């Protein structure tokens, strides 16, 4: 939709207002990490300090939560990568009975509210006496991460022309060689982008995790505890800022990986 | 080189034969590819959903507090008790309010990005939506806790501008008001709107990108003003995108139990009811029945959306 007329003043105001609404609250997080105030959320901050970064650095509970979160995110995004790619390959390459149901099945864990996924898994784990552990967290995370990989992979599979696969086969490569030398190089960046987004999704997930975690604390669970019963506000401020900074990286990375490919075509 | 490869594939042994078989029978290839994901999602996800559904037909024994494992609709009946029905109604109305507001705020941004933004600016718009969408859910809620707190930035700004009377007037409105913004429905609404707004912008923008330029030009040529073109041509064509976005905002608001717990009144939403009943109360059947409510609402919603052709815009 191209048009050469000028946007009206009302539109500009609405756009700027909307974008400020989206971004100012997150920027505020960066300010509060430096505040000297440690009892309340006073604005403007009475003074700025770097002290809380050192305090946070020396907190074992924060490190443990971070470690668990990274571990869970790594394993779940790997599982999601395999499952999502297999699904996307099957759905994009052929038409078969129940194809629509497969896409629905993949999307469902994210289309239904997280609390439903969470309580379903919890009641199933309870019913079969599966103890809550890191494993149950991963089971939940991998399930809803599949859709992110699937979406990225299927978009790339659709652009991947079927003729280059046929060409590879005609030139004598078998299915595995075609996969290794033709398909993988073509879909690699999409998979990497999907994997990164799945990682970010898992790293941040709290709703399903509250139902599938036992005594373990992932970083979001740690934050939730602080939100419900604030005990160390300055440490929470710093953790919040670090989480924002850390999650931006995979998002930007995934963006450049997929945008670059589009521009080249 | 090619001749060598062709010969090689014959001598590949078992793997070569598997590969040949897959090529001859594409159905087998699809089945192999799908087996793992289907097993995973089918057993872990659908299996769990099914156990949840099953438990909603059980009931709890009032005297022993034990779950009676026999089929009954009694638990669903409990949903209709005034207290529980209030929870459902409150959640539903909040989801409507959030969805409608999100559509109004999202449309100008999506419209500008689709129609006026080019090159670098377009990429910037995309990132400007993606970053808030992907940044941590809890950090976003935390930011609003800072904003709405009594000593926070809103109260500071309002008193600096001498507008405290306006804020107090808003807070004294019955039902939506409260002692302060962070313990009122207004606060809950603002945070839910903030958290789910980006999910509305992307599908609306995608739908607007697909509006053909010649239809807009035709409308202008036929004497339609900018406003008329927007109302009669552009908005109806963007409707599938708006509905697609509303699926996310609606569904996500229906199931949220963290926002109303941290910022809001003590009156519960569906998510909180589910959480409370499965947790300390140990009333899994009632929790399951409550969880079925969003599933039913979303099924109806998706069915209507599908008839409007909105699912292709996802």
mmCIF file of N, CA, C and O in Angstrom, chain B residues 166-256:
data_model
loop_
_atom_site.group_PDB
_atom_site.id
_atom_site.type_symbol
_atom_site.label_atom_id
_atom_site.label_comp_id
_atom_site.label_asym_id
_atom_site.label_seq_id
_atom_site.Cartn_x
_atom_site.Cartn_y
_atom_site.Cartn_z
ATOM 1 N N UNK B 166 -7.928 15.612 39.364
ATOM 2 C CA UNK B 166 -8.416 14.742 38.283
ATOM 3 C C UNK B 166 -8.216 13.271 38.630
ATOM 4 O O UNK B 166 -9.122 12.452 38.482
ATOM 5 N N UNK B 167 -7.003 12.967 39.114
ATOM 6 C CA UNK B 167 -6.694 11.586 39.486
ATOM 7 C C UNK B 167 -7.616 11.128 40.610
ATOM 8 O O UNK B 167 -8.151 10.020 40.593
ATOM 9 N N UNK B 168 -7.803 12.011 41.594
ATOM 10 C CA UNK B 168 -8.675 11.650 42.706
ATOM 11 C C UNK B 168 -10.110 11.431 42.245
ATOM 12 O O UNK B 168 -10.806 10.547 42.750
ATOM 13 N N UNK B 169 -10.538 12.249 41.271
ATOM 14 C CA UNK B 169 -11.893 12.081 40.742
ATOM 15 C C UNK B 169 -12.019 10.710 40.078
ATOM 16 O O UNK B 169 -13.001 9.999 40.277
ATOM 17 N N UNK B 170 -10.994 10.340 39.333
ATOM 18 C CA UNK B 170 -11.007 9.036 38.650
ATOM 19 C C UNK B 170 -11.063 7.903 39.672
ATOM 20 O O UNK B 170 -11.813 6.937 39.530
ATOM 21 N N UNK B 171 -10.246 8.055 40.743
ATOM 22 C CA UNK B 171 -10.169 6.982 41.739
ATOM 23 C C UNK B 171 -11.426 6.896 42.589
ATOM 24 O O UNK B 171 -11.699 5.865 43.190
ATOM 25 N N UNK B 172 -12.193 7.993 42.649
ATOM 26 C CA UNK B 172 -13.393 7.948 43.484
ATOM 27 C C UNK B 172 -14.593 7.417 42.715
ATOM 28 O O UNK B 172 -15.662 7.228 43.288
ATOM 29 N N UNK B 173 -14.422 7.153 41.408
ATOM 30 C CA UNK B 173 -15.520 6.538 40.662
ATOM 31 C C UNK B 173 -15.753 5.143 41.242
ATOM 32 O O UNK B 173 -14.805 4.385 41.412
ATOM 33 N N UNK B 174 -17.020 4.822 41.576
ATOM 34 C CA UNK B 174 -17.247 3.478 42.121
ATOM 35 C C UNK B 174 -16.868 2.397 41.110
ATOM 36 O O UNK B 174 -16.790 2.679 39.925
ATOM 37 N N UNK B 175 -16.642 1.209 41.579
ATOM 38 C CA UNK B 175 -16.251 0.019 40.816
ATOM 39 C C UNK B 175 -14.837 0.128 40.238
ATOM 40 O O UNK B 175 -13.948 -0.625 40.629
ATOM 41 N N UNK B 176 -14.601 1.091 39.307
ATOM 42 C CA UNK B 176 -13.286 1.076 38.670
ATOM 43 C C UNK B 176 -12.214 1.756 39.519
ATOM 44 O O UNK B 176 -11.028 1.551 39.303
ATOM 45 N N UNK B 177 -12.631 2.578 40.487
ATOM 46 C CA UNK B 177 -11.654 3.307 41.300
ATOM 47 C C UNK B 177 -11.105 2.461 42.435
ATOM 48 O O UNK B 177 -11.304 1.257 42.503
ATOM 49 N N UNK B 178 -10.397 3.132 43.352
ATOM 50 C CA UNK B 178 -9.847 2.421 44.499
ATOM 51 C C UNK B 178 -8.982 3.375 45.290
ATOM 52 O O UNK B 178 -8.957 4.578 45.016
ATOM 53 N N UNK B 179 -8.239 2.820 46.262
ATOM 54 C CA UNK B 179 -7.392 3.667 47.089
ATOM 55 C C UNK B 179 -6.284 4.335 46.284
ATOM 56 O O UNK B 179 -5.951 5.487 46.495
ATOM 57 N N UNK B 180 -5.664 3.583 45.391
ATOM 58 C CA UNK B 180 -4.670 4.156 44.504
ATOM 59 C C UNK B 180 -4.736 3.390 43.194
ATOM 60 O O UNK B 180 -5.415 2.373 43.098
ATOM 61 N N UNK B 181 -4.020 3.891 42.183
ATOM 62 C CA UNK B 181 -4.091 3.260 40.868
ATOM 63 C C UNK B 181 -3.671 1.795 40.911
ATOM 64 O O UNK B 181 -4.226 0.961 40.214
ATOM 65 N N UNK B 182 -2.686 1.488 41.780
ATOM 66 C CA UNK B 182 -2.171 0.118 41.754
ATOM 67 C C UNK B 182 -3.112 -0.879 42.419
ATOM 68 O O UNK B 182 -2.896 -2.082 42.322
ATOM 69 N N UNK B 183 -4.154 -0.407 43.079
ATOM 70 C CA UNK B 183 -5.135 -1.359 43.620
ATOM 71 C C UNK B 183 -6.523 -1.077 43.052
ATOM 72 O O UNK B 183 -7.516 -1.211 43.733
ATOM 73 N N UNK B 184 -6.588 -0.694 41.774
ATOM 74 C CA UNK B 184 -7.886 -0.436 41.158
ATOM 75 C C UNK B 184 -7.977 -1.175 39.832
ATOM 76 O O UNK B 184 -6.982 -1.628 39.287
ATOM 77 N N UNK B 185 -9.210 -1.297 39.321
ATOM 78 C CA UNK B 185 -9.385 -1.922 38.007
ATOM 79 C C UNK B 185 -8.685 -1.109 36.918
ATOM 80 O O UNK B 185 -8.240 -1.659 35.910
ATOM 81 N N UNK B 186 -8.643 0.226 37.114
ATOM 82 C CA UNK B 186 -7.969 1.065 36.117
ATOM 83 C C UNK B 186 -6.529 0.606 35.959
ATOM 84 O O UNK B 186 -6.018 0.468 34.847
ATOM 85 N N UNK B 187 -5.879 0.330 37.086
ATOM 86 C CA UNK B 187 -4.499 -0.131 37.046
ATOM 87 C C UNK B 187 -4.388 -1.467 36.323
ATOM 88 O O UNK B 187 -3.565 -1.623 35.421
ATOM 89 N N UNK B 188 -5.246 -2.431 36.704
ATOM 90 C CA UNK B 188 -5.213 -3.749 36.055
ATOM 91 C C UNK B 188 -5.386 -3.600 34.551
ATOM 92 O O UNK B 188 -4.656 -4.201 33.756
ATOM 93 N N UNK B 189 -6.361 -2.757 34.184
ATOM 94 C CA UNK B 189 -6.672 -2.554 32.768
ATOM 95 C C UNK B 189 -5.468 -1.974 32.024
ATOM 96 O O UNK B 189 -5.103 -2.454 30.950
ATOM 97 N N UNK B 190 -4.835 -0.958 32.607
ATOM 98 C CA UNK B 190 -3.684 -0.320 31.953
ATOM 99 C C UNK B 190 -2.560 -1.315 31.723
ATOM 100 O O UNK B 190 -1.965 -1.359 30.646
ATOM 101 N N UNK B 191 -2.278 -2.120 32.738
ATOM 102 C CA UNK B 191 -1.158 -3.050 32.617
ATOM 103 C C UNK B 191 -1.474 -4.141 31.598
ATOM 104 O O UNK B 191 -0.648 -4.480 30.754
ATOM 105 N N UNK B 192 -2.701 -4.686 31.645
ATOM 106 C CA UNK B 192 -3.071 -5.717 30.667
ATOM 107 C C UNK B 192 -2.990 -5.151 29.253
ATOM 108 O O UNK B 192 -2.483 -5.789 28.338
ATOM 109 N N UNK B 193 -3.479 -3.927 29.096
ATOM 110 C CA UNK B 193 -3.432 -3.276 27.779
ATOM 111 C C UNK B 193 -1.987 -3.143 27.323
ATOM 112 O O UNK B 193 -1.642 -3.464 26.187
ATOM 113 N N UNK B 194 -1.142 -2.704 28.230
ATOM 114 C CA UNK B 194 0.267 -2.509 27.885
ATOM 115 C C UNK B 194 0.933 -3.827 27.488
ATOM 116 O O UNK B 194 1.645 -3.900 26.492
ATOM 117 N N UNK B 195 0.664 -4.854 28.274
ATOM 118 C CA UNK B 195 1.363 -6.124 28.063
ATOM 119 C C UNK B 195 0.934 -6.783 26.749
ATOM 120 O O UNK B 195 1.736 -7.380 26.054
ATOM 121 N N UNK B 196 -0.328 -6.672 26.382
ATOM 122 C CA UNK B 196 -0.822 -7.410 25.208
ATOM 123 C C UNK B 196 -0.957 -6.569 23.950
ATOM 124 O O UNK B 196 -1.252 -7.103 22.879
ATOM 125 N N UNK B 197 -0.774 -5.248 24.048
ATOM 126 C CA UNK B 197 -0.928 -4.371 22.878
ATOM 127 C C UNK B 197 -0.081 -4.779 21.669
ATOM 128 O O UNK B 197 -0.592 -4.809 20.546
ATOM 129 N N UNK B 198 1.214 -5.111 21.824
ATOM 130 C CA UNK B 198 2.010 -5.443 20.635
ATOM 131 C C UNK B 198 1.446 -6.600 19.825
ATOM 132 O O UNK B 198 1.621 -6.652 18.611
ATOM 133 N N UNK B 199 0.721 -7.518 20.498
ATOM 134 C CA UNK B 199 0.152 -8.657 19.790
ATOM 135 C C UNK B 199 -0.958 -8.222 18.835
ATOM 136 O O UNK B 199 -1.361 -8.980 17.956
ATOM 137 N N UNK B 200 -1.496 -7.021 19.038
ATOM 138 C CA UNK B 200 -2.526 -6.502 18.140
ATOM 139 C C UNK B 200 -1.889 -5.810 16.938
ATOM 140 O O UNK B 200 -2.394 -5.913 15.823
ATOM 141 N N UNK B 201 -0.777 -5.120 17.156
ATOM 142 C CA UNK B 201 -0.206 -4.275 16.091
ATOM 143 C C UNK B 201 0.232 -5.108 14.890
ATOM 144 O O UNK B 201 -0.107 -4.776 13.750
ATOM 145 N N UNK B 202 0.963 -6.193 15.108
ATOM 146 C CA UNK B 202 1.547 -6.939 13.990
ATOM 147 C C UNK B 202 0.511 -7.484 13.000
ATOM 148 O O UNK B 202 0.641 -7.255 11.805
ATOM 149 N N UNK B 203 -0.538 -8.209 13.457
ATOM 150 C CA UNK B 203 -1.503 -8.690 12.464
ATOM 151 C C UNK B 203 -2.250 -7.566 11.750
ATOM 152 O O UNK B 203 -2.560 -7.694 10.569
ATOM 153 N N UNK B 204 -2.542 -6.463 12.469
ATOM 154 C CA UNK B 204 -3.243 -5.351 11.813
ATOM 155 C C UNK B 204 -2.359 -4.763 10.719
ATOM 156 O O UNK B 204 -2.805 -4.502 9.603
ATOM 157 N N UNK B 205 -1.072 -4.608 11.042
ATOM 158 C CA UNK B 205 -0.153 -4.075 10.039
ATOM 159 C C UNK B 205 -0.062 -5.011 8.835
ATOM 160 O O UNK B 205 -0.102 -4.562 7.682
ATOM 161 N N UNK B 206 0.010 -6.326 9.096
ATOM 162 C CA UNK B 206 0.092 -7.293 7.997
ATOM 163 C C UNK B 206 -1.130 -7.176 7.102
ATOM 164 O O UNK B 206 -1.029 -7.224 5.872
ATOM 165 N N UNK B 207 -2.322 -6.991 7.710
ATOM 166 C CA UNK B 207 -3.548 -6.872 6.916
ATOM 167 C C UNK B 207 -3.537 -5.576 6.105
ATOM 168 O O UNK B 207 -3.942 -5.547 4.946
ATOM 169 N N UNK B 208 -3.052 -4.484 6.720
ATOM 170 C CA UNK B 208 -3.027 -3.190 6.022
ATOM 171 C C UNK B 208 -2.055 -3.213 4.844
ATOM 172 O O UNK B 208 -2.293 -2.576 3.824
ATOM 173 N N UNK B 209 -0.949 -3.963 5.003
ATOM 174 C CA UNK B 209 0.025 -4.049 3.903
ATOM 175 C C UNK B 209 -0.625 -4.680 2.677
ATOM 176 O O UNK B 209 -0.205 -4.442 1.560
ATOM 177 N N UNK B 210 -1.612 -5.544 2.935
ATOM 178 C CA UNK B 210 -2.215 -6.274 1.816
ATOM 179 C C UNK B 210 -3.353 -5.519 1.155
ATOM 180 O O UNK B 210 -3.905 -5.998 0.167
ATOM 181 N N UNK B 211 -3.763 -4.351 1.701
ATOM 182 C CA UNK B 211 -4.842 -3.585 1.067
ATOM 183 C C UNK B 211 -4.324 -3.054 -0.270
ATOM 184 O O UNK B 211 -3.321 -2.351 -0.302
ATOM 185 N N UNK B 212 -4.974 -3.397 -1.394
ATOM 186 C CA UNK B 212 -4.453 -2.966 -2.692
ATOM 187 C C UNK B 212 -4.551 -1.446 -2.855
ATOM 188 O O UNK B 212 -5.580 -0.856 -2.524
ATOM 189 N N UNK B 213 -3.482 -0.849 -3.381
ATOM 190 C CA UNK B 213 -3.447 0.607 -3.547
ATOM 191 C C UNK B 213 -4.526 1.084 -4.507
ATOM 192 O O UNK B 213 -5.110 2.146 -4.302
ATOM 193 N N UNK B 214 -4.791 0.282 -5.544
ATOM 194 C CA UNK B 214 -5.746 0.784 -6.537
ATOM 195 C C UNK B 214 -7.150 0.956 -5.972
ATOM 196 O O UNK B 214 -7.905 1.798 -6.437
ATOM 197 N N UNK B 215 -7.473 0.186 -4.926
ATOM 198 C CA UNK B 215 -8.787 0.386 -4.308
ATOM 199 C C UNK B 215 -8.842 1.739 -3.607
ATOM 200 O O UNK B 215 -9.854 2.426 -3.635
ATOM 201 N N UNK B 216 -7.735 2.119 -2.977
ATOM 202 C CA UNK B 216 -7.691 3.411 -2.289
ATOM 203 C C UNK B 216 -7.759 4.533 -3.328
ATOM 204 O O UNK B 216 -8.506 5.501 -3.165
ATOM 205 N N UNK B 217 -6.995 4.348 -4.415
ATOM 206 C CA UNK B 217 -7.018 5.356 -5.470
ATOM 207 C C UNK B 217 -8.409 5.476 -6.075
ATOM 208 O O UNK B 217 -8.906 6.581 -6.310
ATOM 209 N N UNK B 218 -9.048 4.333 -6.294
ATOM 210 C CA UNK B 218 -10.399 4.351 -6.866
ATOM 211 C C UNK B 218 -11.333 5.121 -5.954
ATOM 212 O O UNK B 218 -12.136 5.946 -6.418
ATOM 213 N N UNK B 219 -11.208 4.879 -4.643
ATOM 214 C CA UNK B 219 -12.072 5.564 -3.695
ATOM 215 C C UNK B 219 -11.862 7.075 -3.773
ATOM 216 O O UNK B 219 -12.818 7.858 -3.783
ATOM 217 N N UNK B 220 -10.587 7.473 -3.882
ATOM 218 C CA UNK B 220 -10.278 8.899 -3.988
ATOM 219 C C UNK B 220 -10.819 9.477 -5.303
ATOM 220 O O UNK B 220 -11.399 10.559 -5.326
ATOM 221 N N UNK B 221 -10.617 8.741 -6.391
ATOM 222 C CA UNK B 221 -11.079 9.217 -7.697
ATOM 223 C C UNK B 221 -12.582 9.401 -7.716
ATOM 224 O O UNK B 221 -13.109 10.284 -8.389
ATOM 225 N N UNK B 222 -13.253 8.549 -6.977
ATOM 226 C CA UNK B 222 -14.711 8.636 -6.963
ATOM 227 C C UNK B 222 -15.184 9.685 -5.968
ATOM 228 O O UNK B 222 -16.369 9.768 -5.666
ATOM 229 N N UNK B 223 -14.264 10.461 -5.446
ATOM 230 C CA UNK B 223 -14.634 11.607 -4.619
ATOM 231 C C UNK B 223 -14.698 11.313 -3.133
ATOM 232 O O UNK B 223 -15.194 12.143 -2.373
ATOM 233 N N UNK B 224 -14.228 10.155 -2.702
ATOM 234 C CA UNK B 224 -14.236 9.858 -1.274
ATOM 235 C C UNK B 224 -13.201 10.703 -0.546
ATOM 236 O O UNK B 224 -12.080 10.861 -1.022
ATOM 237 N N UNK B 225 -13.576 11.275 0.589
ATOM 238 C CA UNK B 225 -12.597 12.026 1.377
ATOM 239 C C UNK B 225 -11.690 11.017 2.076
ATOM 240 O O UNK B 225 -11.959 9.816 2.074
ATOM 241 N N UNK B 226 -10.620 11.531 2.694
ATOM 242 C CA UNK B 226 -9.688 10.649 3.385
ATOM 243 C C UNK B 226 -10.420 9.834 4.458
ATOM 244 O O UNK B 226 -10.202 8.648 4.621
ATOM 245 N N UNK B 227 -11.292 10.531 5.169
ATOM 246 C CA UNK B 227 -12.032 9.886 6.252
ATOM 247 C C UNK B 227 -12.962 8.792 5.720
ATOM 248 O O UNK B 227 -13.024 7.691 6.265
ATOM 249 N N UNK B 228 -13.658 9.125 4.614
ATOM 250 C CA UNK B 228 -14.577 8.134 4.034
ATOM 251 C C UNK B 228 -13.809 6.919 3.514
ATOM 252 O O UNK B 228 -14.227 5.784 3.701
ATOM 253 N N UNK B 229 -12.670 7.174 2.856
ATOM 254 C CA UNK B 229 -11.851 6.074 2.338
ATOM 255 C C UNK B 229 -11.442 5.157 3.473
ATOM 256 O O UNK B 229 -11.521 3.934 3.384
ATOM 257 N N UNK B 230 -11.029 5.775 4.575
ATOM 258 C CA UNK B 230 -10.592 4.999 5.733
ATOM 259 C C UNK B 230 -11.727 4.125 6.252
ATOM 260 O O UNK B 230 -11.571 2.934 6.496
ATOM 261 N N UNK B 231 -12.907 4.759 6.385
ATOM 262 C CA UNK B 231 -14.037 4.083 7.029
ATOM 263 C C UNK B 231 -14.663 3.020 6.128
ATOM 264 O O UNK B 231 -15.022 1.934 6.572
ATOM 265 N N UNK B 232 -14.778 3.338 4.824
ATOM 266 C CA UNK B 232 -15.541 2.449 3.945
ATOM 267 C C UNK B 232 -14.636 1.451 3.220
ATOM 268 O O UNK B 232 -15.045 0.340 2.923
ATOM 269 N N UNK B 233 -13.389 1.845 2.947
ATOM 270 C CA UNK B 233 -12.522 0.944 2.178
ATOM 271 C C UNK B 233 -11.471 0.258 3.057
ATOM 272 O O UNK B 233 -11.386 -0.956 3.111
ATOM 273 N N UNK B 234 -10.689 1.064 3.775
ATOM 274 C CA UNK B 234 -9.506 0.492 4.438
ATOM 275 C C UNK B 234 -9.880 -0.350 5.656
ATOM 276 O O UNK B 234 -9.429 -1.490 5.786
ATOM 277 N N UNK B 235 -10.707 0.198 6.538
ATOM 278 C CA UNK B 235 -11.003 -0.539 7.776
ATOM 279 C C UNK B 235 -11.686 -1.883 7.496
ATOM 280 O O UNK B 235 -11.280 -2.911 8.051
ATOM 281 N N UNK B 236 -12.699 -1.921 6.615
ATOM 282 C CA UNK B 236 -13.289 -3.254 6.350
ATOM 283 C C UNK B 236 -12.266 -4.256 5.796
ATOM 284 O O UNK B 236 -12.298 -5.431 6.159
ATOM 285 N N UNK B 237 -11.339 -3.766 4.946
ATOM 286 C CA UNK B 237 -10.340 -4.686 4.391
ATOM 287 C C UNK B 237 -9.319 -5.108 5.443
ATOM 288 O O UNK B 237 -8.712 -6.168 5.345
ATOM 289 N N UNK B 238 -9.132 -4.278 6.464
ATOM 290 C CA UNK B 238 -8.161 -4.613 7.515
ATOM 291 C C UNK B 238 -8.797 -5.436 8.628
ATOM 292 O O UNK B 238 -8.119 -5.910 9.536
ATOM 293 N N UNK B 239 -10.121 -5.626 8.542
ATOM 294 C CA UNK B 239 -10.854 -6.287 9.623
ATOM 295 C C UNK B 239 -10.299 -7.671 9.974
ATOM 296 O O UNK B 239 -10.163 -7.983 11.170
ATOM 297 N N UNK B 240 -9.976 -8.521 8.977
ATOM 298 C CA UNK B 240 -9.415 -9.825 9.351
ATOM 299 C C UNK B 240 -8.178 -9.694 10.242
ATOM 300 O O UNK B 240 -8.000 -10.476 11.178
ATOM 301 N N UNK B 241 -7.348 -8.688 9.962
ATOM 302 C CA UNK B 241 -6.159 -8.458 10.785
ATOM 303 C C UNK B 241 -6.526 -8.046 12.194
ATOM 304 O O UNK B 241 -5.919 -8.492 13.171
ATOM 305 N N UNK B 242 -7.530 -7.185 12.303
ATOM 306 C CA UNK B 242 -7.953 -6.734 13.631
ATOM 307 C C UNK B 242 -8.506 -7.910 14.427
ATOM 308 O O UNK B 242 -8.201 -8.084 15.604
ATOM 309 N N UNK B 243 -9.302 -8.752 13.746
ATOM 310 C CA UNK B 243 -9.857 -9.921 14.446
ATOM 311 C C UNK B 243 -8.731 -10.880 14.858
ATOM 312 O O UNK B 243 -8.717 -11.391 15.978
ATOM 313 N N UNK B 244 -7.765 -11.066 13.945
ATOM 314 C CA UNK B 244 -6.646 -11.952 14.277
ATOM 315 C C UNK B 244 -5.904 -11.432 15.505
ATOM 316 O O UNK B 244 -5.580 -12.189 16.420
ATOM 317 N N UNK B 245 -5.667 -10.116 15.550
ATOM 318 C CA UNK B 245 -4.988 -9.533 16.704
ATOM 319 C C UNK B 245 -5.821 -9.685 17.963
ATOM 320 O O UNK B 245 -5.293 -9.953 19.045
ATOM 321 N N UNK B 246 -7.131 -9.535 17.799
ATOM 322 C CA UNK B 246 -7.993 -9.597 18.980
ATOM 323 C C UNK B 246 -8.011 -11.005 19.567
ATOM 324 O O UNK B 246 -8.260 -11.177 20.756
ATOM 325 N N UNK B 247 -7.732 -12.028 18.728
ATOM 326 C CA UNK B 247 -7.663 -13.394 19.265
ATOM 327 C C UNK B 247 -6.591 -13.453 20.346
ATOM 328 O O UNK B 247 -6.800 -13.989 21.430
ATOM 329 N N UNK B 248 -5.434 -12.846 20.042
ATOM 330 C CA UNK B 248 -4.341 -12.853 21.017
ATOM 331 C C UNK B 248 -4.695 -12.043 22.255
ATOM 332 O O UNK B 248 -4.615 -12.545 23.376
ATOM 333 N N UNK B 249 -5.099 -10.765 22.058
ATOM 334 C CA UNK B 249 -5.342 -9.915 23.225
ATOM 335 C C UNK B 249 -6.448 -10.518 24.088
ATOM 336 O O UNK B 249 -6.361 -10.503 25.315
ATOM 337 N N UNK B 250 -7.476 -11.060 23.442
ATOM 338 C CA UNK B 250 -8.606 -11.596 24.194
ATOM 339 C C UNK B 250 -8.199 -12.836 24.984
ATOM 340 O O UNK B 250 -8.421 -12.935 26.186
ATOM 341 N N UNK B 251 -7.551 -13.768 24.261
ATOM 342 C CA UNK B 251 -7.166 -15.021 24.896
ATOM 343 C C UNK B 251 -6.165 -14.786 26.027
ATOM 344 O O UNK B 251 -6.279 -15.355 27.113
ATOM 345 N N UNK B 252 -5.181 -13.921 25.769
ATOM 346 C CA UNK B 252 -4.145 -13.688 26.768
ATOM 347 C C UNK B 252 -4.712 -12.997 28.005
ATOM 348 O O UNK B 252 -4.315 -13.294 29.126
ATOM 349 N N UNK B 253 -5.668 -12.076 27.800
ATOM 350 C CA UNK B 253 -6.272 -11.408 28.954
ATOM 351 C C UNK B 253 -7.138 -12.383 29.751
ATOM 352 O O UNK B 253 -7.125 -12.375 30.978
ATOM 353 N N UNK B 254 -7.872 -13.234 29.040
ATOM 354 C CA UNK B 254 -8.746 -14.199 29.725
ATOM 355 C C UNK B 254 -7.971 -15.071 30.697
ATOM 356 O O UNK B 254 -8.457 -15.421 31.762
ATOM 357 N N UNK B 255 -6.748 -15.462 30.300
ATOM 358 C CA UNK B 255 -6.027 -16.433 31.112
ATOM 359 C C UNK B 255 -5.034 -15.835 32.083
ATOM 360 O O UNK B 255 -4.416 -16.559 32.845
ATOM 361 N N UNK B 256 -4.865 -14.509 32.054
ATOM 362 C CA UNK B 256 -3.816 -13.918 32.877
ATOM 363 C C UNK B 256 -4.170 -13.982 34.354
ATOM 364 O O UNK B 256 -5.261 -13.601 34.752
#
